[in-house]
Coordinates of C-alpha atoms in Angstrom, one line a residue:
Chain A
M1 CA 19.5 3.6 -10.6
I2 CA 20.2 6.0 -7.9
P3 CA 18.2 9.2 -7.5
A4 CA 19.8 12.6 -8.4
S5 CA 21.1 14.6 -5.5
F6 CA 18.7 16.6 -3.4
A7 CA 18.5 18.5 -0.2
Y8 CA 16.8 16.6 2.6
A9 CA 14.6 17.9 5.4
R10 CA 13.0 15.7 8.0
P11 CA 10.4 17.8 10.0
T12 CA 8.6 16.4 13.0
T13 CA 5.5 18.6 13.0
V14 CA 3.1 20.0 10.4
D15 CA 4.3 23.5 11.0
E16 CA 8.0 22.5 10.5
A17 CA 7.0 20.6 7.4
L18 CA 5.2 23.6 5.9
Q19 CA 8.2 25.8 6.6
A20 CA 10.6 23.2 5.0
I21 CA 8.4 23.1 1.9
A22 CA 8.4 26.9 1.7
A23 CA 12.1 27.1 2.1
G24 CA 12.9 24.2 -0.3
G25 CA 13.2 26.2 -3.5
E26 CA 11.4 25.8 -6.8
D27 CA 11.0 22.0 -7.0
V28 CA 10.1 20.5 -3.7
K29 CA 8.7 16.9 -3.3
I30 CA 7.0 15.7 -0.2
L31 CA 8.1 12.2 0.8
A32 CA 5.2 10.4 2.5
G33 CA 5.6 6.6 2.2
G34 CA 7.9 7.0 -0.8
Q35 CA 6.6 3.9 -2.5
S36 CA 5.8 5.9 -5.7
L37 CA 8.1 8.8 -5.3
I38 CA 11.3 6.9 -4.7
P39 CA 10.9 4.7 -7.8
V40 CA 10.1 7.8 -9.8
M41 CA 13.2 9.5 -8.5
R42 CA 15.3 6.4 -9.2
L43 CA 14.1 6.4 -12.8
R44 CA 15.0 10.2 -12.8
L45 CA 11.4 11.0 -13.9
A46 CA 11.6 13.4 -10.9
A47 CA 14.7 15.1 -9.7
P48 CA 13.5 17.5 -7.0
E49 CA 15.8 20.1 -5.5
T50 CA 14.4 19.3 -2.0
V51 CA 12.8 16.3 -0.5
V52 CA 10.7 17.0 2.6
D53 CA 10.4 13.6 4.4
I54 CA 7.2 13.7 6.6
T55 CA 7.5 10.1 7.9
R56 CA 8.3 11.4 11.4
V57 CA 5.4 13.8 11.5
T58 CA 3.5 11.5 13.9
E59 CA 0.5 13.8 14.4
L60 CA -0.5 12.8 10.8
R61 CA -0.8 9.1 11.7
G62 CA -3.9 7.3 12.9
V63 CA -7.6 7.0 12.5
R64 CA -10.1 8.7 14.8
E65 CA -13.9 9.3 15.0
D66 CA -15.6 12.7 14.8
G67 CA -19.3 12.3 15.1
D68 CA -20.6 10.7 11.9
S69 CA -17.1 10.8 10.3
L70 CA -13.9 8.8 10.3
V71 CA -10.9 11.0 10.1
I72 CA -7.8 9.3 8.6
G73 CA -4.4 10.9 9.1
A74 CA -2.6 11.5 5.8
M75 CA 0.4 9.5 7.0
T76 CA -1.5 6.5 8.2
T77 CA 0.1 3.5 6.4
H78 CA -1.9 1.1 4.3
H79 CA -1.0 -1.6 6.8
D80 CA -2.3 0.5 9.7
V81 CA -5.5 1.3 7.8
I82 CA -6.2 -2.4 7.2
T83 CA -5.6 -3.3 10.8
D84 CA -7.4 -0.3 12.4
P85 CA -10.5 -1.3 14.4
L86 CA -12.5 1.8 13.4
I87 CA -11.8 1.1 9.8
A88 CA -12.9 -2.5 10.3
Q89 CA -16.2 -1.2 11.8
Y90 CA -17.1 1.8 9.6
G91 CA -14.7 1.8 6.7
K92 CA -14.9 -1.7 5.2
L93 CA -14.8 -0.4 1.6
I94 CA -11.5 1.4 2.3
A95 CA -10.1 -1.7 4.0
E96 CA -11.1 -3.9 1.0
A97 CA -9.5 -1.6 -1.5
T98 CA -6.4 -1.0 0.5
E99 CA -5.8 -4.8 0.8
T100 CA -5.5 -4.9 -3.0
V101 CA -2.8 -2.1 -3.1
A102 CA 0.6 -3.5 -4.1
D103 CA 2.0 -6.1 -1.6
P104 CA 2.6 -6.3 2.1
A105 CA 6.1 -4.7 2.1
V106 CA 4.8 -1.7 0.1
R107 CA 1.8 -1.5 2.4
H108 CA 4.1 -1.2 5.4
R109 CA 5.5 2.1 4.0
G110 CA 2.9 3.5 1.6
T111 CA 0.4 5.9 3.1
F112 CA -3.3 6.7 2.7
G113 CA -2.7 10.3 2.0
G114 CA 0.3 9.8 -0.2
A115 CA -1.7 7.5 -2.5
L116 CA -4.5 10.0 -2.8
V117 CA -2.2 13.0 -3.5
H118 CA -0.3 10.9 -6.1
A119 CA -3.6 10.7 -7.8
D120 CA -2.7 7.9 -10.2
P121 CA -5.9 7.0 -12.0
A122 CA -4.9 3.4 -11.7
G123 CA -4.5 3.7 -8.0
D124 CA -7.2 2.1 -5.9
L125 CA -7.9 4.7 -3.2
P126 CA -9.0 7.7 -5.3
A127 CA -12.1 6.0 -6.6
V128 CA -13.0 4.9 -3.1
A129 CA -12.5 8.4 -1.7
L130 CA -14.7 9.8 -4.5
A131 CA -17.4 7.2 -4.0
L132 CA -17.5 8.1 -0.2
D133 CA -17.5 11.9 -0.9
A134 CA -14.4 12.2 1.2
E135 CA -13.3 15.7 2.3
F136 CA -9.6 16.6 2.1
V137 CA -8.2 18.8 4.9
I138 CA -5.3 20.8 3.6
A139 CA -2.8 22.9 5.6
G140 CA -1.0 26.0 4.4
L141 CA 1.6 28.2 6.0
G142 CA 0.6 30.2 9.1
G143 CA -2.0 27.8 10.4
A144 CA -4.3 28.1 7.3
R145 CA -6.6 25.2 6.8
R146 CA -9.0 24.5 3.9
T147 CA -11.3 21.6 3.1
V148 CA -11.7 20.4 -0.4
P149 CA -14.5 17.9 -1.5
A150 CA -13.4 14.8 -3.4
T151 CA -15.3 16.0 -6.5
E152 CA -12.8 19.0 -6.7
F153 CA -9.7 17.3 -5.3
F154 CA -8.9 15.1 -8.3
V155 CA -8.2 17.5 -11.1
D156 CA -6.4 15.5 -13.8
Y157 CA -3.8 12.7 -14.3
L158 CA -1.4 12.8 -11.3
T159 CA -2.9 16.3 -10.4
T160 CA -4.9 17.4 -7.4
A161 CA -6.2 20.6 -6.0
L162 CA -3.2 20.8 -3.7
A163 CA -1.4 24.1 -4.4
D164 CA 2.4 24.6 -4.0
G165 CA 3.3 24.9 -0.4
E166 CA 0.3 23.0 0.9
L167 CA 0.2 19.7 2.7
L168 CA -2.7 17.2 3.0
V169 CA -3.1 16.5 6.7
E170 CA -6.2 14.3 6.9
V171 CA -9.2 12.9 5.1
R172 CA -12.7 12.8 6.4
V173 CA -15.1 10.1 5.2
P174 CA -18.6 9.2 6.4
K175 CA -19.0 6.2 8.7
L176 CA -20.8 3.5 6.9
G177 CA -22.8 1.4 9.4
S178 CA -24.1 -2.1 9.3
D179 CA -26.9 -1.2 6.9
W180 CA -24.3 -0.7 4.2
G181 CA -22.8 -3.4 2.0
V182 CA -19.6 -2.8 0.2
R183 CA -17.3 -4.4 -2.3
Y184 CA -14.1 -3.4 -4.1
E185 CA -13.9 -5.4 -7.3
K186 CA -10.5 -5.2 -9.0
F187 CA -9.3 -6.6 -12.3
N188 CA -5.5 -6.8 -12.8
R189 CA -3.3 -9.1 -14.8
V190 CA -0.7 -10.4 -12.3
A191 CA 0.0 -10.2 -8.6
Q192 CA 0.7 -6.8 -7.1
A193 CA -0.2 -5.0 -10.3
W194 CA -2.2 -1.8 -10.8
S195 CA -5.9 -2.0 -11.6
I196 CA -6.7 -2.3 -15.3
V197 CA -10.2 -1.3 -14.1
A198 CA -11.7 -1.5 -10.7
V199 CA -15.0 -0.6 -9.1
A200 CA -15.8 0.5 -5.6
A201 CA -19.4 0.0 -4.6
A202 CA -21.3 0.8 -1.4
V203 CA -25.0 0.1 -1.2
R204 CA -27.5 0.8 1.6
R205 CA -30.5 -1.5 1.8
E206 CA -33.8 -1.1 3.7
G207 CA -35.5 -4.5 3.4
S208 CA -35.6 -5.5 -0.2
R209 CA -35.0 -1.9 -1.5
I210 CA -31.8 0.0 -2.2
T211 CA -32.0 3.4 -0.6
E212 CA -28.5 4.7 -1.4
A213 CA -25.7 3.7 -3.8
R214 CA -22.2 5.0 -4.2
I215 CA -20.1 3.7 -7.1
G216 CA -16.5 4.8 -8.0
L217 CA -14.5 3.7 -11.0
T218 CA -10.8 3.2 -11.0
N219 CA -8.7 3.8 -14.2
M220 CA -11.7 4.7 -16.4
G221 CA -10.3 8.2 -17.2
S222 CA -7.6 10.6 -16.1
T223 CA -9.3 11.0 -12.7
P224 CA -11.5 8.6 -10.7
I225 CA -15.1 8.8 -11.8
R226 CA -18.5 8.4 -10.1
A227 CA -20.9 6.1 -12.0
R228 CA -23.8 8.4 -11.4
A229 CA -26.2 6.8 -13.9
V230 CA -25.8 3.4 -12.1
E231 CA -26.4 5.0 -8.8
A232 CA -29.5 6.7 -10.0
A233 CA -30.8 3.5 -11.5
L234 CA -30.2 1.6 -8.2
V235 CA -31.8 4.0 -5.8
G236 CA -35.3 3.0 -5.1
A237 CA -35.0 -0.3 -7.0
D238 CA -35.8 -3.7 -5.6
V239 CA -32.7 -5.8 -4.9
S240 CA -32.6 -8.4 -7.6
L241 CA -30.0 -9.6 -10.1
E242 CA -32.1 -8.2 -12.9
T243 CA -32.2 -4.6 -11.6
V244 CA -28.5 -4.7 -10.7
T245 CA -27.5 -6.1 -14.1
A246 CA -29.6 -3.4 -15.8
A247 CA -28.2 -0.6 -13.7
A248 CA -24.6 -1.9 -14.2
A249 CA -25.0 -1.8 -17.9
Q250 CA -24.8 2.0 -17.6
A251 CA -21.4 1.9 -15.8
A252 CA -19.3 3.1 -18.7
E253 CA -21.6 6.0 -19.7
G254 CA -19.7 9.1 -20.4
T255 CA -16.3 7.6 -19.7
E256 CA -13.3 8.0 -21.9
P257 CA -10.8 5.4 -20.7
S258 CA -7.3 5.2 -22.1
S259 CA -5.9 2.4 -24.3
D260 CA -2.6 0.8 -23.4
L261 CA -0.8 -2.5 -23.6
N262 CA -3.2 -4.1 -21.0
A263 CA -6.5 -3.0 -22.5
Q264 CA -8.1 -1.0 -25.3
A265 CA -10.7 1.6 -24.3
D266 CA -13.7 -0.5 -25.3
Y267 CA -12.4 -3.4 -23.3
R268 CA -12.1 -1.2 -20.3
Q269 CA -15.7 -0.1 -20.8
H270 CA -16.7 -3.7 -20.9
L271 CA -14.8 -4.4 -17.7
A272 CA -16.5 -1.4 -16.0
R273 CA -19.9 -2.9 -16.7
V274 CA -19.0 -6.4 -15.6
L275 CA -17.1 -5.4 -12.5
T276 CA -19.9 -3.0 -11.5
R277 CA -22.4 -5.8 -11.7
R278 CA -20.2 -8.0 -9.6
A279 CA -19.4 -5.3 -7.1
V280 CA -23.0 -4.2 -6.6
T281 CA -24.3 -7.7 -6.5
A282 CA -21.9 -8.5 -3.7
A283 CA -22.5 -5.2 -1.9
A284 CA -26.3 -5.7 -2.0
G285 CA -25.9 -9.1 -0.5
L286 CA -27.2 -11.0 -3.5
Chain B
M1 CA 26.1 14.1 3.9
T2 CA 23.8 13.2 6.8
Q3 CA 24.8 11.1 9.8
I4 CA 22.7 8.1 10.6
N5 CA 22.7 5.7 13.5
V6 CA 21.3 2.3 12.8
R7 CA 21.4 -1.2 14.3
V8 CA 21.7 -3.8 11.6
D9 CA 21.5 -7.5 12.5
G10 CA 22.3 -6.7 16.2
A11 CA 25.3 -4.4 15.6
S12 CA 25.3 -0.6 15.9
Y13 CA 26.6 1.6 13.1
S14 CA 27.1 5.3 12.8
D15 CA 27.8 6.5 9.3
D16 CA 27.6 9.5 7.0
V17 CA 25.4 8.9 3.9
E18 CA 24.1 11.0 1.1
P19 CA 20.4 11.5 1.4
R20 CA 19.9 9.9 -2.0
T21 CA 21.6 6.6 -0.8
L22 CA 19.1 3.8 -0.9
L23 CA 19.0 1.5 2.1
V24 CA 19.9 -1.5 0.1
H25 CA 23.0 0.2 -1.3
Y26 CA 24.0 1.3 2.2
L27 CA 23.6 -2.3 3.5
R28 CA 25.6 -3.8 0.7
E29 CA 28.2 -1.3 -0.1
Q30 CA 28.9 0.5 3.2
L31 CA 28.2 -2.4 5.6
G32 CA 29.1 -5.3 3.3
K33 CA 25.7 -7.0 3.9
V34 CA 25.7 -8.5 0.5
G35 CA 23.2 -11.2 1.5
T36 CA 20.5 -8.7 0.6
V37 CA 20.4 -8.4 -3.2
V38 CA 19.1 -5.9 -5.8
G39 CA 16.9 -7.6 -8.3
C40 CA 14.6 -5.3 -10.4
D41 CA 15.5 -2.0 -8.9
T42 CA 11.9 -0.9 -9.5
S43 CA 10.1 -2.0 -6.2
N44 CA 8.7 -5.0 -8.0
C45 CA 10.6 -8.1 -7.3
G46 CA 11.1 -8.0 -3.5
A47 CA 14.7 -9.6 -3.7
C48 CA 15.9 -6.7 -1.5
T49 CA 13.3 -7.2 1.3
V50 CA 14.6 -6.6 4.8
H51 CA 12.8 -5.8 8.1
L52 CA 12.8 -2.2 9.3
D53 CA 11.7 -2.0 12.9
G54 CA 10.2 -5.5 12.5
E55 CA 8.2 -4.9 9.3
S56 CA 9.1 -6.1 5.9
V57 CA 10.1 -3.4 3.5
K58 CA 11.7 -3.3 0.0
S59 CA 15.1 -1.8 0.8
C60 CA 15.5 -0.4 -2.7
T61 CA 12.5 1.9 -2.0
V62 CA 13.6 3.3 1.4
L63 CA 16.3 5.9 1.8
A64 CA 19.2 5.0 4.1
V65 CA 18.5 8.3 6.0
Q66 CA 15.0 7.0 6.8
A67 CA 16.5 4.1 8.8
D68 CA 18.2 6.6 11.2
G69 CA 17.4 5.4 14.7
S70 CA 15.9 2.2 13.5
E71 CA 16.6 -1.5 13.7
V72 CA 17.3 -3.4 10.5
T73 CA 17.3 -7.1 10.1
T74 CA 18.7 -8.7 6.9
I75 CA 18.8 -12.3 5.8
E76 CA 22.3 -12.4 7.5
G77 CA 20.7 -11.7 10.9
V78 CA 17.9 -14.3 11.1
A79 CA 19.9 -17.5 11.9
D80 CA 20.8 -18.3 15.5
G81 CA 24.6 -18.8 15.1
A82 CA 25.0 -22.0 13.1
T83 CA 21.3 -22.9 13.5
L84 CA 19.2 -21.9 10.6
H85 CA 16.0 -20.0 11.2
P86 CA 13.0 -22.4 10.7
V87 CA 12.1 -20.6 7.5
Q88 CA 15.6 -20.9 6.1
K89 CA 15.7 -24.6 7.1
A90 CA 12.3 -25.2 5.4
F91 CA 13.4 -23.5 2.2
H92 CA 16.4 -25.8 2.2
E93 CA 14.5 -29.0 3.0
Q94 CA 11.6 -28.3 0.6
H95 CA 13.8 -27.1 -2.2
G96 CA 12.1 -23.7 -2.1
L97 CA 14.7 -22.3 -4.6
Q98 CA 16.6 -23.0 -7.7
C99 CA 18.9 -20.2 -8.6
G100 CA 18.5 -18.7 -5.2
Y101 CA 18.4 -15.0 -6.2
C102 CA 14.9 -14.3 -4.8
T103 CA 15.6 -16.4 -1.6
P104 CA 16.8 -13.7 0.8
G105 CA 13.8 -11.6 0.1
M106 CA 11.4 -14.5 0.0
I107 CA 12.6 -15.7 3.4
M108 CA 12.3 -12.1 4.9
A109 CA 8.8 -11.8 3.5
S110 CA 7.8 -15.2 4.8
I111 CA 9.1 -14.5 8.3
D112 CA 7.0 -11.3 8.3
L113 CA 4.0 -13.2 7.0
L114 CA 4.3 -15.8 9.8
K115 CA 4.7 -13.2 12.4
N116 CA 1.3 -11.6 11.5
N117 CA -0.4 -14.9 10.6
P118 CA 1.2 -18.0 12.3
D119 CA -1.1 -20.5 10.6
P120 CA -1.7 -19.2 7.0
S121 CA -3.8 -21.0 4.4
E122 CA -2.1 -21.7 1.0
H123 CA -4.0 -18.7 -0.4
E124 CA -2.8 -16.5 2.4
I125 CA 0.8 -17.6 1.8
R126 CA 0.5 -16.7 -1.8
E127 CA -1.0 -13.3 -1.0
G128 CA 1.6 -12.8 1.7
I129 CA 4.5 -13.3 -0.7
E130 CA 2.9 -11.6 -3.7
G131 CA 5.5 -8.8 -3.6
N132 CA 8.3 -11.3 -4.2
L133 CA 9.0 -12.7 -7.6
C134 CA 10.6 -16.1 -8.3
R135 CA 11.3 -16.9 -11.9
C136 CA 12.5 -20.5 -11.3
T137 CA 10.3 -22.5 -9.0
G138 CA 6.8 -21.7 -10.0
Y139 CA 6.3 -21.0 -6.2
Q140 CA 5.1 -24.6 -5.4
N141 CA 8.0 -25.5 -3.2
I142 CA 8.2 -22.0 -1.7
V143 CA 4.6 -22.4 -0.5
K144 CA 5.5 -25.9 0.9
A145 CA 8.5 -24.4 2.7
V146 CA 6.4 -21.7 4.3
Q147 CA 3.8 -24.3 5.3
Q148 CA 6.5 -26.5 6.9
A149 CA 8.0 -23.5 8.7
A150 CA 4.6 -22.5 10.0
G151 CA 4.0 -26.0 11.4
E152 CA 7.5 -26.1 13.1
M153 CA 7.3 -22.6 14.5
S154 CA 3.7 -23.0 15.9
S155 CA 4.6 -26.4 17.5
A156 CA 7.7 -24.8 19.0
G157 CA 5.5 -21.9 20.2
A158 CA 2.9 -24.2 21.6
H159 CA 5.7 -26.1 23.5
S160 CA 7.0 -22.9 25.1
V161 CA 3.4 -21.9 26.1
E162 CA 3.0 -25.4 27.7
T163 CA 6.3 -25.0 29.5
T164 CA 5.3 -21.6 30.8
G165 CA 2.0 -23.0 32.0
A166 CA 3.7 -25.8 33.8
Q167 CA 5.9 -23.3 35.6
A168 CA 3.0 -21.2 36.6

């Protein structure tokens, strides 16, 4: 199908983009990579009055360092994230998860920021951002900037803390050095499919002891979820299959995943435990 | 209507399009480039894959206005006159198709894969074309075709490096 008619704006700077959004009327959609928005518009699930295409806002592309943080421009494509040398050094968890997103052609267009703002609970990047305690830098009209932590950014199914008229400009994540092990463990049914459940794990080891653990769950609720009970059980524990297996058994605690054609809720909870065990085992270097 | 200027398969075009026109519809209906086909129309099957500024994209999920100022290569632009592209030739020789509907997109995805990874393993080939669905072949001969093309293209590349070296 062909999308319904819309007015089209193609700004080249953040300021122009914010003005175009403000001037776009009641129903404005921001087109980042378009790999979710265009299909949704083709299916007429969305029929915006105005589309503000930010693909030419080049200041929003690229990855840079800022002290202990990596700063990822919202319009950095998945392909550019995967091939970025800073991500390869300090953001392996992001790279691993991004490699599982859709397929190469979609990753050439789809963007890091777009995937996060779309906030699909089956999308791979929200759980990673949550596990890393990412900070979302959001621009508003007149040069306003605010920063929202990941715990407040993901509000509900396809809903974030972004207000009307605002634009996500960049995402800050902590650099994870060589003392961290990471793994994104994804379960899906066929190639290029969404996660039925997935687990993002980052574990810091000192000798035989785990000193920090960050676990994010994909598609275990209407937003990404932190497996806090697993993290608490891992910190201070000796690295062994027994301790990891015991900790991972708590992965589904407090979750209320949905049931659909792919999986019932209890099966998703089972998957969360199994995938958490696998992800932490790999991340801890066992 | 919005005016766009694009180069498609080496020729320049200047056209007025509605912003909602999808790139694949522009290519097929306005330029007559019907070698690129629409399969699923939901970004899934990859039959409509073309190269936009050298990178594979699903042309049913790009607006024609987004190609303004860009270079598009379709399946109709990869052969060198009457000489098939090595990937086209390999799909023909390895029987990498049955009904042929997925073939234009498969070939464009495979060319992109080999550009980034000239010597892919079987696993990397399957990952590289995971955005392209074939309902006939079971993929076996498609993978063989990509392997054949990789071999031919890298030996051709090695030859030209040797030639350059000899000249230097």
